[in-house]
PDB file of C-alpha atoms in Angstrom:
ATOM      1  CA  UNK Z  16      30.296 158.902 -56.788  1.00 87.00           C
ATOM      2  CA  UNK Z  17      31.920 159.169 -53.396  1.00 96.00           C
ATOM      3  CA  UNK Z  18      32.473 157.240 -50.194  1.00 97.00           C
ATOM      4  CA  UNK Z  19      31.463 157.789 -46.588  1.00 97.00           C
ATOM      5  CA  UNK Z  20      33.648 155.651 -44.366  1.00 97.00           C
ATOM      6  CA  UNK Z  21      33.031 155.238 -40.633  1.00 98.00           C
ATOM      7  CA  UNK Z  22      36.002 153.431 -39.104  1.00 98.00           C
ATOM      8  CA  UNK Z  23      36.457 151.618 -35.815  1.00 98.00           C
ATOM      9  CA  UNK Z  24      33.018 151.946 -34.225  1.00 98.00           C
ATOM     10  CA  UNK Z  25      33.801 150.366 -30.859  1.00 98.00           C
ATOM     11  CA  UNK Z  26      31.076 148.437 -29.059  1.00 98.00           C
ATOM     12  CA  UNK Z  27      30.758 145.873 -26.297  1.00 97.00           C
ATOM     13  CA  UNK Z  28      28.445 143.071 -27.421  1.00 96.00           C
ATOM     14  CA  UNK Z  29      27.411 139.465 -26.774  1.00 95.00           C
ATOM     15  CA  UNK Z  30      28.053 137.460 -29.955  1.00 94.00           C
ATOM     16  CA  UNK Z  31      29.473 133.967 -30.280  1.00 90.00           C
ATOM     17  CA  UNK Z  32      28.804 130.249 -30.459  1.00 90.00           C
ATOM     18  CA  UNK Z  33      30.102 129.504 -26.967  1.00 86.00           C
ATOM     19  CA  UNK Z  34      27.565 130.029 -24.147  1.00 85.00           C
ATOM     20  CA  UNK Z  35      30.024 132.117 -22.104  1.00 84.00           C
ATOM     21  CA  UNK Z  36      30.496 134.517 -25.045  1.00 84.00           C
ATOM     22  CA  UNK Z  37      26.838 135.477 -24.979  1.00 84.00           C
ATOM     23  CA  UNK Z  38      26.906 135.863 -21.186  1.00 86.00           C
ATOM     24  CA  UNK Z  39      30.229 137.650 -20.686  1.00 91.00           C
ATOM     25  CA  UNK Z  40      30.451 139.525 -23.995  1.00 92.00           C
ATOM     26  CA  UNK Z  41      33.533 141.129 -25.514  1.00 94.00           C
ATOM     27  CA  UNK Z  42      34.875 144.115 -27.414  1.00 96.00           C
ATOM     28  CA  UNK Z  43      34.103 144.567 -31.113  1.00 97.00           C
ATOM     29  CA  UNK Z  44      35.103 147.011 -33.795  1.00 98.00           C
ATOM     30  CA  UNK Z  45      32.974 147.764 -36.862  1.00 98.00           C
ATOM     31  CA  UNK Z  46      33.977 149.538 -40.084  1.00 98.00           C
ATOM     32  CA  UNK Z  47      31.331 150.721 -42.550  1.00 98.00           C
ATOM     33  CA  UNK Z  48      31.969 152.124 -46.009  1.00 98.00           C
ATOM     34  CA  UNK Z  49      29.135 153.287 -48.265  1.00 98.00           C
ATOM     35  CA  UNK Z  50      29.257 154.494 -51.867  1.00 97.00           C
ATOM     36  CA  UNK Z  51      26.894 157.269 -52.845  1.00 97.00           C
ATOM     37  CA  UNK Z  52      26.705 160.426 -54.946  1.00 96.00           C
ATOM     38  CA  UNK Z  53      28.356 163.182 -52.896  1.00 96.00           C
ATOM     39  CA  UNK Z  54      28.406 165.837 -55.632  1.00 96.00           C
ATOM     40  CA  UNK Z  55      25.283 167.670 -54.440  1.00 96.00           C
ATOM     41  CA  UNK Z  56      26.498 167.751 -50.811  1.00 96.00           C
ATOM     42  CA  UNK Z  57      29.876 169.064 -51.950  1.00 96.00           C
ATOM     43  CA  UNK Z  58      28.105 172.110 -53.403  1.00 96.00           C
ATOM     44  CA  UNK Z  59      25.151 172.601 -51.036  1.00 97.00           C
ATOM     45  CA  UNK Z  60      26.969 172.092 -47.711  1.00 97.00           C
ATOM     46  CA  UNK Z  61      23.676 170.607 -46.461  1.00 96.00           C
ATOM     47  CA  UNK Z  62      23.416 167.426 -44.371  1.00 95.00           C
ATOM     48  CA  UNK Z  63      20.273 166.291 -46.196  1.00 94.00           C
ATOM     49  CA  UNK Z  64      22.336 165.884 -49.382  1.00 94.00           C
ATOM     50  CA  UNK Z  65      24.750 163.310 -47.984  1.00 95.00           C
ATOM     51  CA  UNK Z  66      24.805 160.092 -45.957  1.00 96.00           C
ATOM     52  CA  UNK Z  67      24.717 161.041 -42.284  1.00 96.00           C
ATOM     53  CA  UNK Z  68      27.427 159.083 -40.484  1.00 96.00           C
ATOM     54  CA  UNK Z  69      25.467 159.546 -37.234  1.00 97.00           C
ATOM     55  CA  UNK Z  70      22.752 157.376 -38.804  1.00 98.00           C
ATOM     56  CA  UNK Z  71      25.323 154.715 -39.747  1.00 98.00           C
ATOM     57  CA  UNK Z  72      26.688 154.708 -36.192  1.00 98.00           C
ATOM     58  CA  UNK Z  73      23.153 154.318 -34.795  1.00 98.00           C
ATOM     59  CA  UNK Z  74      22.426 151.329 -37.063  1.00 98.00           C
ATOM     60  CA  UNK Z  75      25.681 149.634 -36.052  1.00 98.00           C
ATOM     61  CA  UNK Z  76      25.124 150.128 -32.318  1.00 98.00           C
ATOM     62  CA  UNK Z  77      21.528 148.885 -32.458  1.00 98.00           C
ATOM     63  CA  UNK Z  78      22.359 145.773 -34.508  1.00 98.00           C
ATOM     64  CA  UNK Z  79      25.425 144.940 -32.434  1.00 98.00           C
ATOM     65  CA  UNK Z  80      23.175 144.993 -29.341  1.00 97.00           C
ATOM     66  CA  UNK Z  81      21.213 141.990 -30.716  1.00 97.00           C
ATOM     67  CA  UNK Z  82      23.152 138.781 -29.874  1.00 95.00           C
ATOM     68  CA  UNK Z  83      24.116 136.528 -32.785  1.00 95.00           C
ATOM     69  CA  UNK Z  84      26.151 133.353 -32.975  1.00 95.00           C
ATOM     70  CA  UNK Z  85      28.027 134.482 -36.078  1.00 96.00           C
ATOM     71  CA  UNK Z  86      29.627 137.795 -37.020  1.00 97.00           C
ATOM     72  CA  UNK Z  87      28.384 137.189 -40.560  1.00 98.00           C
ATOM     73  CA  UNK Z  88      24.802 137.330 -39.302  1.00 98.00           C
ATOM     74  CA  UNK Z  89      25.168 140.653 -37.516  1.00 98.00           C
ATOM     75  CA  UNK Z  90      27.116 142.057 -40.491  1.00 98.00           C
ATOM     76  CA  UNK Z  91      24.271 141.167 -42.855  1.00 98.00           C
ATOM     77  CA  UNK Z  92      21.730 142.789 -40.550  1.00 98.00           C
ATOM     78  CA  UNK Z  93      23.787 145.996 -40.599  1.00 98.00           C
ATOM     79  CA  UNK Z  94      23.960 145.925 -44.410  1.00 98.00           C
ATOM     80  CA  UNK Z  95      20.232 145.231 -44.739  1.00 97.00           C
ATOM     81  CA  UNK Z  96      19.353 148.201 -42.543  1.00 98.00           C
ATOM     82  CA  UNK Z  97      21.704 150.547 -44.380  1.00 98.00           C
ATOM     83  CA  UNK Z  98      20.004 149.760 -47.689  1.00 98.00           C
ATOM     84  CA  UNK Z  99      16.528 149.900 -46.141  1.00 97.00           C
ATOM     85  CA  UNK Z 100      17.001 153.187 -44.276  1.00 97.00           C
ATOM     86  CA  UNK Z 101      19.442 155.177 -46.433  1.00 97.00           C
ATOM     87  CA  UNK Z 102      18.012 155.254 -49.941  1.00 95.00           C
ATOM     88  CA  UNK Z 103      20.964 157.054 -51.571  1.00 96.00           C
ATOM     89  CA  UNK Z 104      23.493 154.291 -50.771  1.00 97.00           C
ATOM     90  CA  UNK Z 105      24.481 152.381 -53.915  1.00 97.00           C
ATOM     91  CA  UNK Z 106      27.083 150.000 -52.437  1.00 98.00           C
ATOM     92  CA  UNK Z 107      28.160 149.169 -48.904  1.00 98.00           C
ATOM     93  CA  UNK Z 108      30.862 147.223 -47.127  1.00 98.00           C
ATOM     94  CA  UNK Z 109      30.796 146.198 -43.463  1.00 98.00           C
ATOM     95  CA  UNK Z 110      33.663 144.722 -41.463  1.00 98.00           C
ATOM     96  CA  UNK Z 111      32.925 143.294 -38.014  1.00 98.00           C
ATOM     97  CA  UNK Z 112      35.906 142.431 -35.807  1.00 97.00           C
ATOM     98  CA  UNK Z 113      35.923 140.505 -32.535  1.00 96.00           C
ATOM     99  CA  UNK Z 114      38.821 141.627 -30.374  1.00 94.00           C
ATOM    100  CA  UNK Z 115      40.800 138.937 -28.533  1.00 86.00           C
ATOM    101  CA  UNK Z 116      38.676 136.002 -29.722  1.00 87.00           C
ATOM    102  CA  UNK Z 117      38.631 132.846 -27.567  1.00 81.00           C
ATOM    103  CA  UNK Z 118      40.472 130.604 -30.041  1.00 84.00           C
ATOM    104  CA  UNK Z 119      43.282 129.284 -27.831  1.00 85.00           C
ATOM    105  CA  UNK Z 120      45.941 131.455 -29.424  1.00 85.00           C
ATOM    106  CA  UNK Z 121      47.510 134.898 -29.338  1.00 89.00           C
ATOM    107  CA  UNK Z 122      45.227 136.641 -31.845  1.00 91.00           C
ATOM    108  CA  UNK Z 123      44.427 140.362 -31.796  1.00 92.00           C
ATOM    109  CA  UNK Z 124      41.122 140.038 -33.652  1.00 94.00           C
ATOM    110  CA  UNK Z 125      39.108 138.137 -36.217  1.00 95.00           C
ATOM    111  CA  UNK Z 126      37.225 140.033 -38.890  1.00 97.00           C
ATOM    112  CA  UNK Z 127      34.499 139.251 -41.393  1.00 98.00           C
ATOM    113  CA  UNK Z 128      33.811 141.564 -44.318  1.00 98.00           C
ATOM    114  CA  UNK Z 129      30.566 141.635 -46.280  1.00 98.00           C
ATOM    115  CA  UNK Z 130      29.871 143.699 -49.401  1.00 98.00           C
ATOM    116  CA  UNK Z 131      26.604 144.373 -51.151  1.00 97.00           C
ATOM    117  CA  UNK Z 132      25.017 146.679 -53.668  1.00 97.00           C
ATOM    118  CA  UNK Z 133      21.509 148.012 -54.066  1.00 93.00           C
ATOM    119  CA  UNK Z 134      19.274 145.976 -56.316  1.00 85.00           C
ATOM    120  CA  UNK Z 135      17.875 148.215 -59.034  1.00 71.00           C
TER     121      UNK Z 135
END
């Protein structure tokens, strides 16, 4: 078993419960970690034997482009697509962070983290 970890995918998106959040948008950061068998790729040196992090990045960017009220909702959509499109992934974790959230305080970011595993 091994891990492919794509950290700090930066996107500008339009998520939030306040109307101005969906109009103005803000900066987000997404971290994705997937567990899979990397032993074959370690020997073959062939992209088809691993999880392509370009594919993970594409999923994140496409799902972040769809406005949601809650970060939990967009995080679940990312997880669902990873399991649907990348059959070798056994477990996955997604963290979605909103930078400088409008919460009337000096806060760098808020983050939600969702974990899931493939149903057998």
